[in-house]
């Protein structure tokens, strides 16, 4: 599209400054986002998009523009917004902020209402860089993961469409309503889960028994806290897979879990018992219990990641199926 020459001249003059601002903001926010597993995205507004924006007649001067550079921080749920705001306020000079609660809308209306923060470089920081950097206001949108996904899906379908279609706008509003409902459920997940009607499912019941049983052993002080797994759910899955390697009858699965927990309790409570090792993992301790006569188990068909402490700490010997590591590279 044709762009006014005056706009192109001004844009080209400011383009290097925008590039410096982009680098500075990204260097400040990207590590913060990476540490918290937020998504960081940014862009410099292209001249064609800027030209169309100015054609709206809503901007009277170059100083009114607040998104020549803009970035987006994608967070899991709205509760993380305060964390991002604190970082923005401590890193830059705040010019304005438009929160979710400030966007007036009727209860039956569903439209974009994500948090938008506007700021500029601090005067002291800008003074050490090229002239003009402290004058540019930039925008930071803080969106939830679902809002970001919705924006990606609907942006080209609706807001950059080649027509004005009531049906498309209506459908986009319905999708936004669905996103709001999903986020409400996530925020109140534990409370909402209490209202879910339970259907019997043996696999889940057995895993719950495993997790609760070993958590009890830790709470009683029979197992050290250092053995607590990173994910209890994954630990439950792994123990079930282990038992299934030597117990093929699914109806006996719960009984084998009882045997395993009973063997652990007897071993740990025995006066002469050294207890479980303080290092290693809870699952490796479970591997050692399979050899206990009370469990009637075997490791013969289960793939084990071998190591020296498997024998020294856990007394596990004669492993039939070892995980195969690649050979050392030859240079």
PDB file of C-alpha atoms in Angstrom:
ATOM      1  CA  UNK A   1       0.000   0.000   0.000  1.00  0.00           C
ATOM      2  CA  UNK A   2       1.091   3.584  -0.573  1.00  0.00           C
ATOM      3  CA  UNK A   3       2.427   5.324   2.513  1.00  0.00           C
ATOM      4  CA  UNK A   4       2.662   9.134   2.876  1.00  0.00           C
ATOM      5  CA  UNK A   5       6.221  10.303   2.364  1.00  0.00           C
ATOM      6  CA  UNK A   6       6.165  12.353   5.586  1.00  0.00           C
ATOM      7  CA  UNK A   7       5.239   9.220   7.541  1.00  0.00           C
ATOM      8  CA  UNK A   8       7.930   7.140   5.851  1.00  0.00           C
ATOM      9  CA  UNK A   9      10.611   9.752   6.594  1.00  0.00           C
ATOM     10  CA  UNK A  10       9.630   9.970  10.271  1.00  0.00           C
ATOM     11  CA  UNK A  11       9.322   6.204  10.596  1.00  0.00           C
ATOM     12  CA  UNK A  12      12.746   5.589   9.035  1.00  0.00           C
ATOM     13  CA  UNK A  13      14.288   8.140  11.390  1.00  0.00           C
ATOM     14  CA  UNK A  14      12.826   6.414  14.446  1.00  0.00           C
ATOM     15  CA  UNK A  15      13.375   2.830  13.285  1.00  0.00           C
ATOM     16  CA  UNK A  16      16.899   2.499  14.800  1.00  0.00           C
ATOM     17  CA  UNK A  17      15.588   3.862  18.129  1.00  0.00           C
ATOM     18  CA  UNK A  18      12.744   1.342  18.108  1.00  0.00           C
ATOM     19  CA  UNK A  19      15.269  -1.410  17.465  1.00  0.00           C
ATOM     20  CA  UNK A  20      17.289  -0.332  20.514  1.00  0.00           C
ATOM     21  CA  UNK A  21      14.158  -0.202  22.677  1.00  0.00           C
ATOM     22  CA  UNK A  22      13.202  -3.661  21.492  1.00  0.00           C
ATOM     23  CA  UNK A  23      16.584  -5.053  22.491  1.00  0.00           C
ATOM     24  CA  UNK A  24      16.499  -3.341  25.883  1.00  0.00           C
ATOM     25  CA  UNK A  25      12.953  -4.447  26.790  1.00  0.00           C
ATOM     26  CA  UNK A  26      13.533  -7.991  25.536  1.00  0.00           C
ATOM     27  CA  UNK A  27      16.805  -8.280  27.484  1.00  0.00           C
ATOM     28  CA  UNK A  28      14.917  -7.175  30.597  1.00  0.00           C
ATOM     29  CA  UNK A  29      11.735  -9.231  30.299  1.00  0.00           C
ATOM     30  CA  UNK A  30      12.733 -12.388  28.445  1.00  0.00           C
ATOM     31  CA  UNK A  31      14.908 -13.859  31.260  1.00  0.00           C
ATOM     32  CA  UNK A  32      12.144 -13.002  33.753  1.00  0.00           C
ATOM     33  CA  UNK A  33       9.620 -14.846  31.562  1.00  0.00           C
ATOM     34  CA  UNK A  34      11.913 -17.814  30.919  1.00  0.00           C
ATOM     35  CA  UNK A  35      12.449 -18.317  34.656  1.00  0.00           C
ATOM     36  CA  UNK A  36       8.685 -18.501  35.227  1.00  0.00           C
ATOM     37  CA  UNK A  37       7.825 -20.352  32.017  1.00  0.00           C
ATOM     38  CA  UNK A  38       5.886 -17.390  30.646  1.00  0.00           C
ATOM     39  CA  UNK A  39       5.902 -16.800  26.888  1.00  0.00           C
ATOM     40  CA  UNK A  40       7.486 -13.584  25.638  1.00  0.00           C
ATOM     41  CA  UNK A  41       6.674 -12.195  22.179  1.00  0.00           C
ATOM     42  CA  UNK A  42       7.427  -8.787  20.678  1.00  0.00           C
ATOM     43  CA  UNK A  43       7.342  -6.774  17.484  1.00  0.00           C
ATOM     44  CA  UNK A  44       7.991  -3.352  15.993  1.00  0.00           C
ATOM     45  CA  UNK A  45       4.900  -2.041  14.214  1.00  0.00           C
ATOM     46  CA  UNK A  46       5.422  -2.119  10.460  1.00  0.00           C
ATOM     47  CA  UNK A  47       4.856   1.051   8.481  1.00  0.00           C
ATOM     48  CA  UNK A  48       1.835  -0.213   6.537  1.00  0.00           C
ATOM     49  CA  UNK A  49      -0.035  -1.122   9.716  1.00  0.00           C
ATOM     50  CA  UNK A  50       0.939   2.207  11.246  1.00  0.00           C
ATOM     51  CA  UNK A  51      -0.338   4.088   8.203  1.00  0.00           C
ATOM     52  CA  UNK A  52      -3.753   2.410   8.451  1.00  0.00           C
ATOM     53  CA  UNK A  53      -3.854   3.171  12.181  1.00  0.00           C
ATOM     54  CA  UNK A  54      -3.239   6.879  11.574  1.00  0.00           C
ATOM     55  CA  UNK A  55      -6.014   6.922   8.986  1.00  0.00           C
ATOM     56  CA  UNK A  56      -8.484   6.339  11.836  1.00  0.00           C
ATOM     57  CA  UNK A  57      -8.128  10.000  12.812  1.00  0.00           C
ATOM     58  CA  UNK A  58      -7.805   9.096  16.518  1.00  0.00           C
ATOM     59  CA  UNK A  59      -4.192  10.271  16.870  1.00  0.00           C
ATOM     60  CA  UNK A  60      -3.171  13.922  16.681  1.00  0.00           C
ATOM     61  CA  UNK A  61       0.613  13.616  16.962  1.00  0.00           C
ATOM     62  CA  UNK A  62       3.523  11.180  16.905  1.00  0.00           C
ATOM     63  CA  UNK A  63       3.760  11.457  20.693  1.00  0.00           C
ATOM     64  CA  UNK A  64       0.259   9.952  21.001  1.00  0.00           C
ATOM     65  CA  UNK A  65       1.427   6.616  19.592  1.00  0.00           C
ATOM     66  CA  UNK A  66       1.966   4.044  22.311  1.00  0.00           C
ATOM     67  CA  UNK A  67       2.555   0.770  20.474  1.00  0.00           C
ATOM     68  CA  UNK A  68       5.267   1.469  17.895  1.00  0.00           C
ATOM     69  CA  UNK A  69       7.026  -1.193  19.888  1.00  0.00           C
ATOM     70  CA  UNK A  70       4.855  -3.699  21.738  1.00  0.00           C
ATOM     71  CA  UNK A  71       5.373  -7.000  23.453  1.00  0.00           C
ATOM     72  CA  UNK A  72       3.180  -9.691  24.958  1.00  0.00           C
ATOM     73  CA  UNK A  73       3.732 -11.703  28.123  1.00  0.00           C
ATOM     74  CA  UNK A  74       1.642 -14.891  28.158  1.00  0.00           C
ATOM     75  CA  UNK A  75       0.828 -16.156  31.654  1.00  0.00           C
ATOM     76  CA  UNK A  76      -1.054 -19.310  32.767  1.00  0.00           C
ATOM     77  CA  UNK A  77      -3.997 -17.581  34.526  1.00  0.00           C
ATOM     78  CA  UNK A  78      -4.884 -13.994  35.577  1.00  0.00           C
ATOM     79  CA  UNK A  79      -3.491 -14.532  39.092  1.00  0.00           C
ATOM     80  CA  UNK A  80       0.025 -14.146  37.620  1.00  0.00           C
ATOM     81  CA  UNK A  81      -0.672 -10.580  36.429  1.00  0.00           C
ATOM     82  CA  UNK A  82       0.472  -8.971  39.692  1.00  0.00           C
ATOM     83  CA  UNK A  83       3.828 -10.710  39.380  1.00  0.00           C
ATOM     84  CA  UNK A  84       4.335  -9.266  35.878  1.00  0.00           C
ATOM     85  CA  UNK A  85       3.161  -5.783  36.914  1.00  0.00           C
ATOM     86  CA  UNK A  86       5.664  -5.712  39.758  1.00  0.00           C
ATOM     87  CA  UNK A  87       8.446  -6.519  37.314  1.00  0.00           C
ATOM     88  CA  UNK A  88       7.326  -3.846  34.839  1.00  0.00           C
ATOM     89  CA  UNK A  89       7.068  -1.123  37.476  1.00  0.00           C
ATOM     90  CA  UNK A  90      10.491  -1.989  38.889  1.00  0.00           C
ATOM     91  CA  UNK A  91      12.142  -2.031  35.444  1.00  0.00           C
ATOM     92  CA  UNK A  92      10.551   0.855  33.529  1.00  0.00           C
ATOM     93  CA  UNK A  93       8.705   4.130  34.040  1.00  0.00           C
ATOM     94  CA  UNK A  94       4.955   3.541  34.048  1.00  0.00           C
ATOM     95  CA  UNK A  95       2.862   5.867  31.876  1.00  0.00           C
ATOM     96  CA  UNK A  96      -0.525   4.154  32.053  1.00  0.00           C
ATOM     97  CA  UNK A  97      -2.137   0.818  32.804  1.00  0.00           C
ATOM     98  CA  UNK A  98      -5.491  -0.530  31.653  1.00  0.00           C
ATOM     99  CA  UNK A  99      -6.567  -3.486  33.729  1.00  0.00           C
ATOM    100  CA  UNK A 100      -9.340  -5.999  33.184  1.00  0.00           C
ATOM    101  CA  UNK A 101     -11.571  -4.320  35.729  1.00  0.00           C
ATOM    102  CA  UNK A 102     -11.280  -0.935  33.988  1.00  0.00           C
ATOM    103  CA  UNK A 103     -12.794  -2.081  30.685  1.00  0.00           C
ATOM    104  CA  UNK A 104     -16.508  -1.282  30.976  1.00  0.00           C
ATOM    105  CA  UNK A 105     -18.729  -3.869  29.366  1.00  0.00           C
ATOM    106  CA  UNK A 106     -22.234  -5.205  29.814  1.00  0.00           C
ATOM    107  CA  UNK A 107     -22.480  -8.677  31.401  1.00  0.00           C
ATOM    108  CA  UNK A 108     -23.686 -10.171  28.142  1.00  0.00           C
ATOM    109  CA  UNK A 109     -20.764  -8.736  26.134  1.00  0.00           C
ATOM    110  CA  UNK A 110     -17.587 -10.743  25.530  1.00  0.00           C
ATOM    111  CA  UNK A 111     -14.609  -8.974  23.991  1.00  0.00           C
ATOM    112  CA  UNK A 112     -10.880  -8.555  24.509  1.00  0.00           C
ATOM    113  CA  UNK A 113     -10.112  -7.199  27.976  1.00  0.00           C
ATOM    114  CA  UNK A 114      -6.548  -8.319  28.666  1.00  0.00           C
ATOM    115  CA  UNK A 115      -4.270  -6.153  30.750  1.00  0.00           C
ATOM    116  CA  UNK A 116      -2.323  -3.494  28.848  1.00  0.00           C
ATOM    117  CA  UNK A 117       0.591  -1.667  30.453  1.00  0.00           C
ATOM    118  CA  UNK A 118       2.280   1.390  28.920  1.00  0.00           C
ATOM    119  CA  UNK A 119       5.698   2.658  29.842  1.00  0.00           C
ATOM    120  CA  UNK A 120       9.026   4.059  28.725  1.00  0.00           C
ATOM    121  CA  UNK A 121      12.663   3.679  29.639  1.00  0.00           C
ATOM    122  CA  UNK A 122      13.690   5.334  32.896  1.00  0.00           C
ATOM    123  CA  UNK A 123      15.288   8.752  32.397  1.00  0.00           C
ATOM    124  CA  UNK A 124      18.617   7.703  33.881  1.00  0.00           C
ATOM    125  CA  UNK A 125      18.824   4.631  31.650  1.00  0.00           C
ATOM    126  CA  UNK A 126      17.723   6.514  28.522  1.00  0.00           C
ATOM    127  CA  UNK A 127      20.332   9.236  29.125  1.00  0.00           C
ATOM    128  CA  UNK A 128      23.097   6.678  28.570  1.00  0.00           C
ATOM    129  CA  UNK A 129      21.722   5.724  25.175  1.00  0.00           C
ATOM    130  CA  UNK A 130      20.983   7.433  21.892  1.00  0.00           C
ATOM    131  CA  UNK A 131      18.742  10.534  22.016  1.00  0.00           C
ATOM    132  CA  UNK A 132      15.004   9.942  21.752  1.00  0.00           C
ATOM    133  CA  UNK A 133      14.863   6.546  23.440  1.00  0.00           C
ATOM    134  CA  UNK A 134      13.306   7.985  26.591  1.00  0.00           C
ATOM    135  CA  UNK A 135      10.473   9.575  24.598  1.00  0.00           C
ATOM    136  CA  UNK A 136       9.039   6.389  23.084  1.00  0.00           C
ATOM    137  CA  UNK A 137       6.114   4.845  24.943  1.00  0.00           C
ATOM    138  CA  UNK A 138       5.723   1.103  24.428  1.00  0.00           C
ATOM    139  CA  UNK A 139       2.920  -1.336  25.203  1.00  0.00           C
ATOM    140  CA  UNK A 140       3.063  -4.586  27.152  1.00  0.00           C
ATOM    141  CA  UNK A 141       0.036  -6.853  26.857  1.00  0.00           C
ATOM    142  CA  UNK A 142      -0.371  -9.450  29.577  1.00  0.00           C
ATOM    143  CA  UNK A 143      -2.562 -12.290  28.317  1.00  0.00           C
ATOM    144  CA  UNK A 144      -3.464 -15.670  29.687  1.00  0.00           C
ATOM    145  CA  UNK A 145      -2.548 -18.749  27.668  1.00  0.00           C
ATOM    146  CA  UNK A 146      -6.163 -19.205  26.556  1.00  0.00           C
ATOM    147  CA  UNK A 147      -6.537 -15.537  25.601  1.00  0.00           C
ATOM    148  CA  UNK A 148      -3.346 -15.742  23.578  1.00  0.00           C
ATOM    149  CA  UNK A 149      -4.533 -18.889  21.795  1.00  0.00           C
ATOM    150  CA  UNK A 150      -7.884 -17.234  21.042  1.00  0.00           C
ATOM    151  CA  UNK A 151      -6.148 -14.154  19.653  1.00  0.00           C
ATOM    152  CA  UNK A 152      -3.965 -16.287  17.373  1.00  0.00           C
ATOM    153  CA  UNK A 153      -6.953 -18.213  16.067  1.00  0.00           C
ATOM    154  CA  UNK A 154      -9.378 -15.329  15.530  1.00  0.00           C
ATOM    155  CA  UNK A 155      -7.091 -12.464  14.512  1.00  0.00           C
ATOM    156  CA  UNK A 156      -6.885 -13.250  10.808  1.00  0.00           C
ATOM    157  CA  UNK A 157     -10.331 -14.860  10.687  1.00  0.00           C
ATOM    158  CA  UNK A 158     -12.165 -11.849  12.095  1.00  0.00           C
ATOM    159  CA  UNK A 159     -10.158  -8.705  12.669  1.00  0.00           C
ATOM    160  CA  UNK A 160      -8.136  -8.819   9.452  1.00  0.00           C
ATOM    161  CA  UNK A 161     -10.948 -10.198   7.327  1.00  0.00           C
ATOM    162  CA  UNK A 162     -11.826  -8.587   4.006  1.00  0.00           C
ATOM    163  CA  UNK A 163     -15.417  -7.921   5.031  1.00  0.00           C
ATOM    164  CA  UNK A 164     -17.615  -6.798   7.935  1.00  0.00           C
ATOM    165  CA  UNK A 165     -19.497  -9.927   8.953  1.00  0.00           C
ATOM    166  CA  UNK A 166     -21.877  -9.896  11.947  1.00  0.00           C
ATOM    167  CA  UNK A 167     -21.809 -13.690  12.120  1.00  0.00           C
ATOM    168  CA  UNK A 168     -18.011 -13.826  12.423  1.00  0.00           C
ATOM    169  CA  UNK A 169     -18.010 -11.199  15.166  1.00  0.00           C
ATOM    170  CA  UNK A 170     -20.776 -13.075  16.973  1.00  0.00           C
ATOM    171  CA  UNK A 171     -18.838 -16.345  16.797  1.00  0.00           C
ATOM    172  CA  UNK A 172     -15.661 -14.634  18.043  1.00  0.00           C
ATOM    173  CA  UNK A 173     -17.597 -13.287  21.048  1.00  0.00           C
ATOM    174  CA  UNK A 174     -18.903 -16.780  21.810  1.00  0.00           C
ATOM    175  CA  UNK A 175     -15.363 -18.144  21.714  1.00  0.00           C
ATOM    176  CA  UNK A 176     -14.256 -15.409  24.119  1.00  0.00           C
ATOM    177  CA  UNK A 177     -17.107 -16.414  26.444  1.00  0.00           C
ATOM    178  CA  UNK A 178     -15.908 -20.028  26.314  1.00  0.00           C
ATOM    179  CA  UNK A 179     -12.365 -18.913  27.206  1.00  0.00           C
ATOM    180  CA  UNK A 180     -13.661 -16.975  30.218  1.00  0.00           C
ATOM    181  CA  UNK A 181     -15.550 -20.037  31.407  1.00  0.00           C
ATOM    182  CA  UNK A 182     -12.487 -22.272  31.040  1.00  0.00           C
ATOM    183  CA  UNK A 183     -10.360 -19.833  33.048  1.00  0.00           C
ATOM    184  CA  UNK A 184     -12.979 -19.607  35.793  1.00  0.00           C
ATOM    185  CA  UNK A 185     -12.879 -23.382  36.145  1.00  0.00           C
ATOM    186  CA  UNK A 186      -9.058 -23.404  36.225  1.00  0.00           C
ATOM    187  CA  UNK A 187      -8.851 -20.684  38.887  1.00  0.00           C
ATOM    188  CA  UNK A 188     -11.370 -22.563  41.049  1.00  0.00           C
ATOM    189  CA  UNK A 189     -10.076 -25.990  39.972  1.00  0.00           C
ATOM    190  CA  UNK A 190      -9.854 -27.635  43.401  1.00  0.00           C
ATOM    191  CA  UNK A 191     -13.262 -26.334  44.455  1.00  0.00           C
ATOM    192  CA  UNK A 192     -14.811 -27.319  41.114  1.00  0.00           C
ATOM    193  CA  UNK A 193     -13.273 -30.801  41.331  1.00  0.00           C
ATOM    194  CA  UNK A 194     -15.144 -31.405  44.595  1.00  0.00           C
ATOM    195  CA  UNK A 195     -18.389 -31.078  42.650  1.00  0.00           C
ATOM    196  CA  UNK A 196     -17.479 -33.662  39.991  1.00  0.00           C
ATOM    197  CA  UNK A 197     -19.362 -36.934  40.345  1.00  0.00           C
ATOM    198  CA  UNK A 198     -16.977 -39.880  40.550  1.00  0.00           C
ATOM    199  CA  UNK A 199     -17.283 -42.972  38.379  1.00  0.00           C
ATOM    200  CA  UNK A 200     -15.513 -46.122  39.585  1.00  0.00           C
ATOM    201  CA  UNK A 201     -12.246 -46.767  37.737  1.00  0.00           C
ATOM    202  CA  UNK A 202      -9.881 -49.355  39.272  1.00  0.00           C
ATOM    203  CA  UNK A 203      -6.735 -47.921  37.694  1.00  0.00           C
ATOM    204  CA  UNK A 204      -7.208 -44.521  39.342  1.00  0.00           C
ATOM    205  CA  UNK A 205      -8.177 -46.111  42.660  1.00  0.00           C
ATOM    206  CA  UNK A 206      -4.995 -48.198  42.751  1.00  0.00           C
ATOM    207  CA  UNK A 207      -2.771 -45.215  41.930  1.00  0.00           C
ATOM    208  CA  UNK A 208      -4.448 -43.175  44.669  1.00  0.00           C
ATOM    209  CA  UNK A 209      -3.752 -46.019  47.138  1.00  0.00           C
ATOM    210  CA  UNK A 210      -0.059 -46.052  46.130  1.00  0.00           C
ATOM    211  CA  UNK A 211       0.337 -42.283  46.508  1.00  0.00           C
ATOM    212  CA  UNK A 212      -1.538 -42.087  49.814  1.00  0.00           C
ATOM    213  CA  UNK A 213       0.335 -45.105  51.212  1.00  0.00           C
ATOM    214  CA  UNK A 214       3.809 -43.734  50.539  1.00  0.00           C
ATOM    215  CA  UNK A 215       2.825 -40.217  51.598  1.00  0.00           C
ATOM    216  CA  UNK A 216       1.748 -41.723  54.939  1.00  0.00           C
ATOM    217  CA  UNK A 217       5.135 -43.409  55.335  1.00  0.00           C
ATOM    218  CA  UNK A 218       6.828 -40.038  54.821  1.00  0.00           C
ATOM    219  CA  UNK A 219       4.474 -38.213  57.200  1.00  0.00           C
ATOM    220  CA  UNK A 220       5.163 -40.889  59.867  1.00  0.00           C
ATOM    221  CA  UNK A 221       8.887 -40.283  59.495  1.00  0.00           C
ATOM    222  CA  UNK A 222       9.541 -43.808  58.243  1.00  0.00           C
ATOM    223  CA  UNK A 223      10.722 -42.467  54.884  1.00  0.00           C
ATOM    224  CA  UNK A 224      12.871 -39.326  54.554  1.00  0.00           C
ATOM    225  CA  UNK A 225      11.416 -36.206  52.887  1.00  0.00           C
ATOM    226  CA  UNK A 226      14.396 -36.231  50.527  1.00  0.00           C
ATOM    227  CA  UNK A 227      12.868 -39.177  48.663  1.00  0.00           C
ATOM    228  CA  UNK A 228       9.629 -37.351  47.823  1.00  0.00           C
ATOM    229  CA  UNK A 229       9.156 -37.540  44.032  1.00  0.00           C
ATOM    230  CA  UNK A 230       8.920 -34.515  41.779  1.00  0.00           C
ATOM    231  CA  UNK A 231       5.501 -35.712  40.601  1.00  0.00           C
ATOM    232  CA  UNK A 232       3.398 -37.999  42.789  1.00  0.00           C
ATOM    233  CA  UNK A 233       1.090 -38.777  39.908  1.00  0.00           C
ATOM    234  CA  UNK A 234       3.989 -39.970  37.737  1.00  0.00           C
ATOM    235  CA  UNK A 235       5.317 -41.983  40.677  1.00  0.00           C
ATOM    236  CA  UNK A 236       1.931 -43.733  40.958  1.00  0.00           C
ATOM    237  CA  UNK A 237       1.963 -44.477  37.227  1.00  0.00           C
ATOM    238  CA  UNK A 238       5.474 -45.926  37.413  1.00  0.00           C
ATOM    239  CA  UNK A 239       4.696 -48.182  40.379  1.00  0.00           C
ATOM    240  CA  UNK A 240       1.615 -49.538  38.582  1.00  0.00           C
ATOM    241  CA  UNK A 241       3.732 -50.280  35.479  1.00  0.00           C
ATOM    242  CA  UNK A 242       6.260 -52.036  37.709  1.00  0.00           C
ATOM    243  CA  UNK A 243       3.614 -54.246  39.361  1.00  0.00           C
ATOM    244  CA  UNK A 244       2.016 -55.027  36.007  1.00  0.00           C
ATOM    245  CA  UNK A 245       5.370 -56.382  34.800  1.00  0.00           C
ATOM    246  CA  UNK A 246       5.047 -59.338  37.213  1.00  0.00           C
ATOM    247  CA  UNK A 247       1.295 -59.423  37.941  1.00  0.00           C
ATOM    248  CA  UNK A 248      -0.736 -60.036  34.804  1.00  0.00           C
ATOM    249  CA  UNK A 249      -4.127 -60.407  36.485  1.00  0.00           C
ATOM    250  CA  UNK A 250      -5.626 -56.888  36.754  1.00  0.00           C
ATOM    251  CA  UNK A 251      -7.944 -58.052  39.547  1.00  0.00           C
ATOM    252  CA  UNK A 252      -4.895 -58.749  41.726  1.00  0.00           C
ATOM    253  CA  UNK A 253      -3.327 -55.316  41.199  1.00  0.00           C
ATOM    254  CA  UNK A 254      -4.779 -53.815  44.384  1.00  0.00           C
ATOM    255  CA  UNK A 255      -3.599 -56.810  46.428  1.00  0.00           C
ATOM    256  CA  UNK A 256      -0.055 -56.441  45.103  1.00  0.00           C
ATOM    257  CA  UNK A 257      -0.097 -52.784  46.122  1.00  0.00           C
ATOM    258  CA  UNK A 258      -1.142 -53.834  49.624  1.00  0.00           C
ATOM    259  CA  UNK A 259       1.728 -56.335  49.675  1.00  0.00           C
ATOM    260  CA  UNK A 260       4.176 -53.630  48.600  1.00  0.00           C
ATOM    261  CA  UNK A 261       3.039 -51.150  51.264  1.00  0.00           C
ATOM    262  CA  UNK A 262       3.001 -53.858  53.914  1.00  0.00           C
ATOM    263  CA  UNK A 263       6.538 -54.948  53.012  1.00  0.00           C
ATOM    264  CA  UNK A 264       7.708 -51.306  53.206  1.00  0.00           C
ATOM    265  CA  UNK A 265       6.124 -50.788  56.633  1.00  0.00           C
ATOM    266  CA  UNK A 266       7.569 -54.002  58.079  1.00  0.00           C
ATOM    267  CA  UNK A 267      11.022 -53.231  56.691  1.00  0.00           C
ATOM    268  CA  UNK A 268      11.062 -49.633  57.903  1.00  0.00           C
ATOM    269  CA  UNK A 269       9.674 -50.392  61.377  1.00  0.00           C
ATOM    270  CA  UNK A 270      12.014 -53.302  62.079  1.00  0.00           C
ATOM    271  CA  UNK A 271      14.380 -52.425  64.969  1.00  0.00           C
ATOM    272  CA  UNK A 272      17.446 -53.659  63.084  1.00  0.00           C
ATOM    273  CA  UNK A 273      16.443 -51.974  59.811  1.00  0.00           C
ATOM    274  CA  UNK A 274      18.767 -49.236  58.465  1.00  0.00           C
ATOM    275  CA  UNK A 275      15.715 -47.641  56.851  1.00  0.00           C
ATOM    276  CA  UNK A 276      15.585 -46.263  53.346  1.00  0.00           C
ATOM    277  CA  UNK A 277      18.632 -44.510  51.872  1.00  0.00           C
ATOM    278  CA  UNK A 278      18.587 -40.732  52.248  1.00  0.00           C
ATOM    279  CA  UNK A 279      19.741 -40.296  48.661  1.00  0.00           C
ATOM    280  CA  UNK A 280      18.417 -41.860  45.493  1.00  0.00           C
ATOM    281  CA  UNK A 281      14.709 -41.893  44.741  1.00  0.00           C
ATOM    282  CA  UNK A 282      11.518 -43.276  46.199  1.00  0.00           C
ATOM    283  CA  UNK A 283      10.938 -45.393  43.106  1.00  0.00           C
ATOM    284  CA  UNK A 284      14.343 -47.072  43.503  1.00  0.00           C
ATOM    285  CA  UNK A 285      13.370 -47.964  47.043  1.00  0.00           C
ATOM    286  CA  UNK A 286      10.178 -49.518  45.626  1.00  0.00           C
ATOM    287  CA  UNK A 287      12.322 -51.516  43.191  1.00  0.00           C
ATOM    288  CA  UNK A 288      14.165 -52.978  46.174  1.00  0.00           C
ATOM    289  CA  UNK A 289      10.864 -53.962  47.806  1.00  0.00           C
ATOM    290  CA  UNK A 290       9.903 -56.095  44.808  1.00  0.00           C
ATOM    291  CA  UNK A 291      12.601 -58.556  45.917  1.00  0.00           C
ATOM    292  CA  UNK A 292      10.900 -58.894  49.326  1.00  0.00           C
ATOM    293  CA  UNK A 293       9.201 -62.343  49.721  1.00  0.00           C
ATOM    294  CA  UNK A 294       6.010 -60.639  50.931  1.00  0.00           C
ATOM    295  CA  UNK A 295       5.539 -58.999  47.521  1.00  0.00           C
ATOM    296  CA  UNK A 296       5.977 -62.119  45.398  1.00  0.00           C
ATOM    297  CA  UNK A 297       7.392 -59.958  42.629  1.00  0.00           C
ATOM    298  CA  UNK A 298      10.190 -59.936  40.117  1.00  0.00           C
ATOM    299  CA  UNK A 299      12.193 -57.400  38.111  1.00  0.00           C
ATOM    300  CA  UNK A 300      12.880 -59.868  35.307  1.00  0.00           C
ATOM    301  CA  UNK A 301      10.509 -58.208  32.823  1.00  0.00           C
ATOM    302  CA  UNK A 302      10.934 -54.596  33.927  1.00  0.00           C
ATOM    303  CA  UNK A 303      13.493 -52.268  32.300  1.00  0.00           C
ATOM    304  CA  UNK A 304      15.733 -50.810  35.020  1.00  0.00           C
ATOM    305  CA  UNK A 305      18.102 -47.845  34.716  1.00  0.00           C
ATOM    306  CA  UNK A 306      21.221 -49.371  36.253  1.00  0.00           C
ATOM    307  CA  UNK A 307      23.760 -47.533  38.417  1.00  0.00           C
ATOM    308  CA  UNK A 308      26.381 -48.369  41.028  1.00  0.00           C
ATOM    309  CA  UNK A 309      24.204 -47.229  43.939  1.00  0.00           C
ATOM    310  CA  UNK A 310      21.410 -49.560  42.825  1.00  0.00           C
ATOM    311  CA  UNK A 311      23.439 -52.425  44.297  1.00  0.00           C
ATOM    312  CA  UNK A 312      25.230 -50.545  47.067  1.00  0.00           C
ATOM    313  CA  UNK A 313      22.229 -48.655  48.478  1.00  0.00           C
ATOM    314  CA  UNK A 314      19.289 -50.815  47.471  1.00  0.00           C
ATOM    315  CA  UNK A 315      20.781 -54.286  47.184  1.00  0.00           C
ATOM    316  CA  UNK A 316      19.332 -54.865  43.725  1.00  0.00           C
ATOM    317  CA  UNK A 317      21.306 -57.499  41.812  1.00  0.00           C
ATOM    318  CA  UNK A 318      20.994 -59.670  38.719  1.00  0.00           C
ATOM    319  CA  UNK A 319      19.113 -57.145  36.588  1.00  0.00           C
ATOM    320  CA  UNK A 320      17.786 -58.937  33.512  1.00  0.00           C
ATOM    321  CA  UNK A 321      16.612 -55.932  31.462  1.00  0.00           C
ATOM    322  CA  UNK A 322      18.856 -52.884  31.634  1.00  0.00           C
ATOM    323  CA  UNK A 323      18.152 -49.558  29.962  1.00  0.00           C
ATOM    324  CA  UNK A 324      20.668 -49.256  27.120  1.00  0.00           C
ATOM    325  CA  UNK A 325      22.737 -46.072  26.979  1.00  0.00           C
ATOM    326  CA  UNK A 326      24.629 -45.078  23.815  1.00  0.00           C
ATOM    327  CA  UNK A 327      28.314 -45.943  23.585  1.00  0.00           C
ATOM    328  CA  UNK A 328      30.837 -43.250  24.385  1.00  0.00           C
ATOM    329  CA  UNK A 329      31.668 -41.288  21.210  1.00  0.00           C
ATOM    330  CA  UNK A 330      35.062 -42.012  19.721  1.00  0.00           C
ATOM    331  CA  UNK A 331      37.128 -39.029  18.663  1.00  0.00           C
TER     332      UNK A 331
END
